Amino acid sequence: MDWIAMATGFILILMGLYGALTNRNILRIIVSFSVANTGVNLVLVAVGYMRGRTAPILDEAVPMTDAVTRIIDPLPQALVLTAIVIGLGVTALMLTYAYKLYEEKGTLDISKCRDLKW
Amino acid sequence: MIRRFAVFLLLLGLGAIFADLLLGYTPSEELNLTARYYAEHTAQDLGAANIVTAIVVTYRGLDTLGEVTVLFLTATIIGMVLARGRKHRALQRQLPAAGELLTTGSRLLVPLILLLGVYVFVNGHLTPGGGFQGGAIVASAALLLLLTDPLKRFSHRLIAVMEAVSGLFFIGLGVLGLVYAGGFLDSRVLPNGAFGTLFSAGVMPIIYSFIGLKVGAEFTSMLTHLAETEQS
Amino acid sequence: MNTVLLSIGVLLAVAMIGVAWLTIRATRIATAMLAAGLVSLFASVLFLFLAAPDVAMTEAAIGSGLTTFLFFFVLGRVRGGQS
């Protein structure tokens, strides 16, 4: 399962980058970035997974005493939790600037924004 | 054409690196040292059942404080960028009224969604979930209200006050940990309590509730700012 | 038991890659946005199989819920995006 998730994550990163580099519409670029973001999160969680173990939550099923042999690594999960929330912030910021760009130029095509090109 | 080729080359290189990483990956059989420490000491030292929550709120609480700051900055920048020149484009467009089903449904669902959000962030130290998830659920209640009535205006002052007050309490509890316990954001200001009950794990559920309120207020402010940019 | 889980995982992975292809190549931009939300939703199911319920919940609430709505808010403001 971890191998499948990791391979899927890598493929999603590559597809997201491909979409971001080849599309012209700025909204499509942002959508592609969010797909790549999902891929990175998948890879990070898959690294922490261990076969035959369960989630890092202690209860009747996983008593305190044998937690070390029963749970998976909780640290990547905590980091991915952070990454998802920040990912939404970054996406919202990109969308805001895209909207502002549309308001200024009346287009979403980045090949028509040539102010800094010479 | 050259551009396409460069993109293809870049992706090919990255793909080779990824394939190498994937083929060389061997899953570890044992927890590493840090994870072992968390697994052994979380329940005894902090009394939290959910180890991920213990890491997010206490062990790496400073990281979470930084994350909440980044979210606050994002919400502020969105507000600043979108607020420019909105005054003279005040919208007086007549929208068709939302259907009976949507209006009644949202009246029924909004309190339930808010309740679910509060449940999720109050129980963050026992079950999966916590401040970030609960905050997103609370913001989705505001989103439902916005969908029902796109011209609805939330009080910006209320959102700002809620955000500021919960942020202040978050940092205040952290400073209390500095004074009465082991360090900044230490959760052992209050006794740990019985393992697995709602009032356990020190101040961890309180801190996570304030994080939930803060995150909910920030997401709501992002959504309302974007919703208020209607074109005349 | 294990084979069932494994085949569900493979199915999810294939579905995610197919939907991601739709994201970068759909003719309509609204389809691409919905497909991105669907990728996140499949990812949250996969997180559940990877024994990460916290992450699965966050991804379902934030990644596939709020992000998709933000996209559609902006899409509505720019009148379809086709200039």
Short mmCIF file of N, CA and C in Angstrom, two decimals, chain A residues 2-74:
data_model
loop_
_atom_site.label_atom_id
_atom_site.label_comp_id
_atom_site.label_asym_id
_atom_site.label_seq_id
_atom_site.Cartn_x
_atom_site.Cartn_y
_atom_site.Cartn_z
N ASP A 2 1.94 1.22 0.79
CA ASP A 2 2.80 2.41 0.84
C ASP A 2 3.47 2.65 -0.49
N TRP A 3 3.85 1.52 -1.15
CA TRP A 3 4.52 1.65 -2.45
C TRP A 3 3.56 2.24 -3.48
N ILE A 4 2.31 1.76 -3.47
CA ILE A 4 1.30 2.27 -4.41
C ILE A 4 1.10 3.77 -4.19
N ALA A 5 0.92 4.15 -2.91
CA ALA A 5 0.65 5.56 -2.61
C ALA A 5 1.82 6.43 -3.03
N MET A 6 3.05 5.91 -2.79
CA MET A 6 4.22 6.72 -3.12
C MET A 6 4.34 6.91 -4.63
N ALA A 7 4.12 5.81 -5.39
CA ALA A 7 4.20 5.91 -6.85
C ALA A 7 3.13 6.88 -7.37
N THR A 8 1.91 6.77 -6.82
CA THR A 8 0.84 7.67 -7.24
C THR A 8 1.20 9.12 -6.94
N GLY A 9 1.78 9.35 -5.75
CA GLY A 9 2.16 10.70 -5.39
C GLY A 9 3.18 11.27 -6.35
N PHE A 10 4.21 10.47 -6.69
CA PHE A 10 5.23 10.96 -7.63
C PHE A 10 4.62 11.27 -8.99
N ILE A 11 3.72 10.36 -9.46
CA ILE A 11 3.10 10.60 -10.77
C ILE A 11 2.25 11.88 -10.73
N LEU A 12 1.55 12.09 -9.60
CA LEU A 12 0.73 13.31 -9.49
C LEU A 12 1.60 14.56 -9.51
N ILE A 13 2.76 14.51 -8.83
CA ILE A 13 3.67 15.67 -8.85
C ILE A 13 4.09 15.97 -10.28
N LEU A 14 4.49 14.91 -11.02
CA LEU A 14 4.95 15.13 -12.39
C LEU A 14 3.83 15.68 -13.25
N MET A 15 2.60 15.12 -13.10
CA MET A 15 1.49 15.59 -13.92
C MET A 15 1.14 17.04 -13.60
N GLY A 16 1.18 17.37 -12.29
CA GLY A 16 0.88 18.74 -11.90
C GLY A 16 1.88 19.72 -12.49
N LEU A 17 3.17 19.34 -12.43
CA LEU A 17 4.20 20.23 -12.99
C LEU A 17 4.03 20.37 -14.50
N TYR A 18 3.72 19.24 -15.17
CA TYR A 18 3.51 19.29 -16.61
C TYR A 18 2.37 20.26 -16.95
N GLY A 19 1.27 20.12 -16.21
CA GLY A 19 0.13 21.01 -16.45
C GLY A 19 0.48 22.47 -16.20
N ALA A 20 1.25 22.72 -15.13
CA ALA A 20 1.59 24.10 -14.79
C ALA A 20 2.53 24.70 -15.84
N LEU A 21 3.38 23.87 -16.44
CA LEU A 21 4.36 24.42 -17.38
C LEU A 21 3.80 24.56 -18.79
N THR A 22 2.81 23.75 -19.16
CA THR A 22 2.34 23.80 -20.55
C THR A 22 1.06 24.60 -20.73
N ASN A 23 0.28 24.81 -19.68
CA ASN A 23 -0.96 25.56 -19.86
C ASN A 23 -0.69 27.05 -19.92
N ARG A 24 -1.60 27.77 -20.60
CA ARG A 24 -1.45 29.22 -20.73
C ARG A 24 -2.39 29.96 -19.80
N ASN A 25 -3.52 29.32 -19.50
CA ASN A 25 -4.52 29.98 -18.67
C ASN A 25 -4.08 29.94 -17.21
N ILE A 26 -4.11 31.09 -16.55
CA ILE A 26 -3.53 31.15 -15.21
C ILE A 26 -4.34 30.34 -14.20
N LEU A 27 -5.66 30.24 -14.40
CA LEU A 27 -6.46 29.42 -13.49
C LEU A 27 -6.09 27.95 -13.62
N ARG A 28 -5.83 27.51 -14.87
CA ARG A 28 -5.42 26.13 -15.06
C ARG A 28 -4.08 25.85 -14.40
N ILE A 29 -3.18 26.84 -14.43
CA ILE A 29 -1.88 26.66 -13.77
C ILE A 29 -2.08 26.46 -12.28
N ILE A 30 -2.99 27.25 -11.68
CA ILE A 30 -3.22 27.12 -10.24
C ILE A 30 -3.83 25.77 -9.92
N VAL A 31 -4.77 25.30 -10.75
CA VAL A 31 -5.36 23.98 -10.52
C VAL A 31 -4.29 22.90 -10.58
N SER A 32 -3.37 23.01 -11.56
CA SER A 32 -2.30 22.02 -11.68
C SER A 32 -1.41 22.03 -10.44
N PHE A 33 -1.14 23.24 -9.92
CA PHE A 33 -0.33 23.32 -8.71
C PHE A 33 -1.01 22.62 -7.56
N SER A 34 -2.33 22.72 -7.46
CA SER A 34 -3.00 22.07 -6.33
C SER A 34 -2.94 20.55 -6.48
N VAL A 35 -2.94 20.05 -7.73
CA VAL A 35 -2.76 18.60 -7.92
C VAL A 35 -1.36 18.17 -7.47
N ALA A 36 -0.34 18.96 -7.83
CA ALA A 36 1.02 18.63 -7.41
C ALA A 36 1.14 18.65 -5.88
N ASN A 37 0.43 19.59 -5.26
CA ASN A 37 0.42 19.70 -3.80
C ASN A 37 -0.13 18.41 -3.17
N THR A 38 -1.24 17.91 -3.73
CA THR A 38 -1.79 16.65 -3.23
C THR A 38 -0.79 15.51 -3.36
N GLY A 39 -0.05 15.49 -4.50
CA GLY A 39 0.94 14.45 -4.70
C GLY A 39 2.03 14.48 -3.65
N VAL A 40 2.52 15.70 -3.31
CA VAL A 40 3.58 15.82 -2.29
C VAL A 40 3.07 15.29 -0.95
N ASN A 41 1.83 15.64 -0.61
CA ASN A 41 1.28 15.16 0.66
C ASN A 41 1.20 13.64 0.69
N LEU A 42 0.78 13.05 -0.44
CA LEU A 42 0.69 11.58 -0.49
C LEU A 42 2.05 10.94 -0.25
N VAL A 43 3.08 11.48 -0.91
CA VAL A 43 4.42 10.89 -0.75
C VAL A 43 4.86 10.98 0.71
N LEU A 44 4.63 12.16 1.34
CA LEU A 44 5.09 12.34 2.73
C LEU A 44 4.39 11.36 3.67
N VAL A 45 3.06 11.19 3.50
CA VAL A 45 2.36 10.27 4.40
C VAL A 45 2.81 8.83 4.14
N ALA A 46 3.04 8.49 2.87
CA ALA A 46 3.46 7.12 2.55
C ALA A 46 4.80 6.79 3.17
N VAL A 47 5.69 7.79 3.32
CA VAL A 47 6.99 7.53 3.94
C VAL A 47 6.82 7.08 5.39
N GLY A 48 5.82 7.63 6.09
CA GLY A 48 5.65 7.28 7.50
C GLY A 48 4.92 5.97 7.73
N TYR A 49 4.38 5.37 6.66
CA TYR A 49 3.55 4.17 6.84
C TYR A 49 4.42 2.95 7.07
N MET A 50 3.93 2.06 7.95
CA MET A 50 4.61 0.77 8.16
C MET A 50 3.58 -0.33 8.06
N ARG A 51 3.99 -1.43 7.43
CA ARG A 51 3.06 -2.52 7.20
C ARG A 51 2.61 -3.16 8.51
N GLY A 52 1.31 -3.47 8.60
CA GLY A 52 0.78 -4.20 9.75
C GLY A 52 0.64 -3.36 11.00
N ARG A 53 0.77 -2.05 10.89
CA ARG A 53 0.58 -1.22 12.08
C ARG A 53 -0.62 -0.32 11.90
N THR A 54 -1.01 0.38 12.96
CA THR A 54 -2.24 1.15 12.90
C THR A 54 -1.99 2.61 13.24
N ALA A 55 -3.06 3.40 13.23
CA ALA A 55 -2.95 4.84 13.39
C ALA A 55 -2.46 5.22 14.79
N PRO A 56 -1.73 6.34 14.93
CA PRO A 56 -1.17 6.72 16.23
C PRO A 56 -2.19 7.31 17.19
N ILE A 57 -3.24 6.56 17.49
CA ILE A 57 -4.23 7.00 18.47
C ILE A 57 -4.39 5.87 19.49
N LEU A 58 -4.18 6.22 20.77
CA LEU A 58 -4.20 5.19 21.80
C LEU A 58 -5.62 5.03 22.34
N ASP A 59 -6.11 3.79 22.41
CA ASP A 59 -7.40 3.53 23.03
C ASP A 59 -7.40 2.06 23.48
N GLU A 60 -8.61 1.46 23.59
CA GLU A 60 -8.65 0.07 24.05
C GLU A 60 -7.92 -0.85 23.08
N ALA A 61 -8.03 -0.55 21.79
CA ALA A 61 -7.42 -1.44 20.81
C ALA A 61 -5.89 -1.34 20.82
N VAL A 62 -5.37 -0.14 21.10
CA VAL A 62 -3.91 0.04 21.16
C VAL A 62 -3.56 0.56 22.54
N PRO A 63 -3.29 -0.31 23.51
CA PRO A 63 -2.97 0.18 24.86
C PRO A 63 -1.61 0.86 24.88
N MET A 64 -1.44 1.66 25.96
CA MET A 64 -0.21 2.45 26.10
C MET A 64 1.05 1.59 26.08
N THR A 65 0.95 0.39 26.67
CA THR A 65 2.18 -0.36 26.93
C THR A 65 2.83 -0.88 25.66
N ASP A 66 2.02 -1.33 24.67
CA ASP A 66 2.68 -1.82 23.46
C ASP A 66 2.46 -0.87 22.28
N ALA A 67 2.42 0.44 22.59
CA ALA A 67 2.25 1.42 21.53
C ALA A 67 3.42 1.39 20.56
N VAL A 68 4.62 1.16 21.10
CA VAL A 68 5.82 1.25 20.26
C VAL A 68 5.79 0.23 19.13
N THR A 69 5.20 -0.94 19.40
CA THR A 69 5.19 -1.97 18.36
C THR A 69 3.92 -1.95 17.52
N ARG A 70 2.95 -1.08 17.87
CA ARG A 70 1.67 -1.15 17.16
C ARG A 70 1.36 0.06 16.28
N ILE A 71 1.94 1.22 16.55
CA ILE A 71 1.54 2.43 15.81
C ILE A 71 2.59 2.78 14.77
N ILE A 72 2.15 3.60 13.79
CA ILE A 72 3.08 4.07 12.77
C ILE A 72 3.66 5.41 13.20
N ASP A 73 4.61 5.90 12.40
CA ASP A 73 5.32 7.13 12.74
C ASP A 73 4.36 8.33 12.70
N PRO A 74 4.12 9.02 13.82
CA PRO A 74 3.14 10.12 13.80
C PRO A 74 3.69 11.43 13.25
#
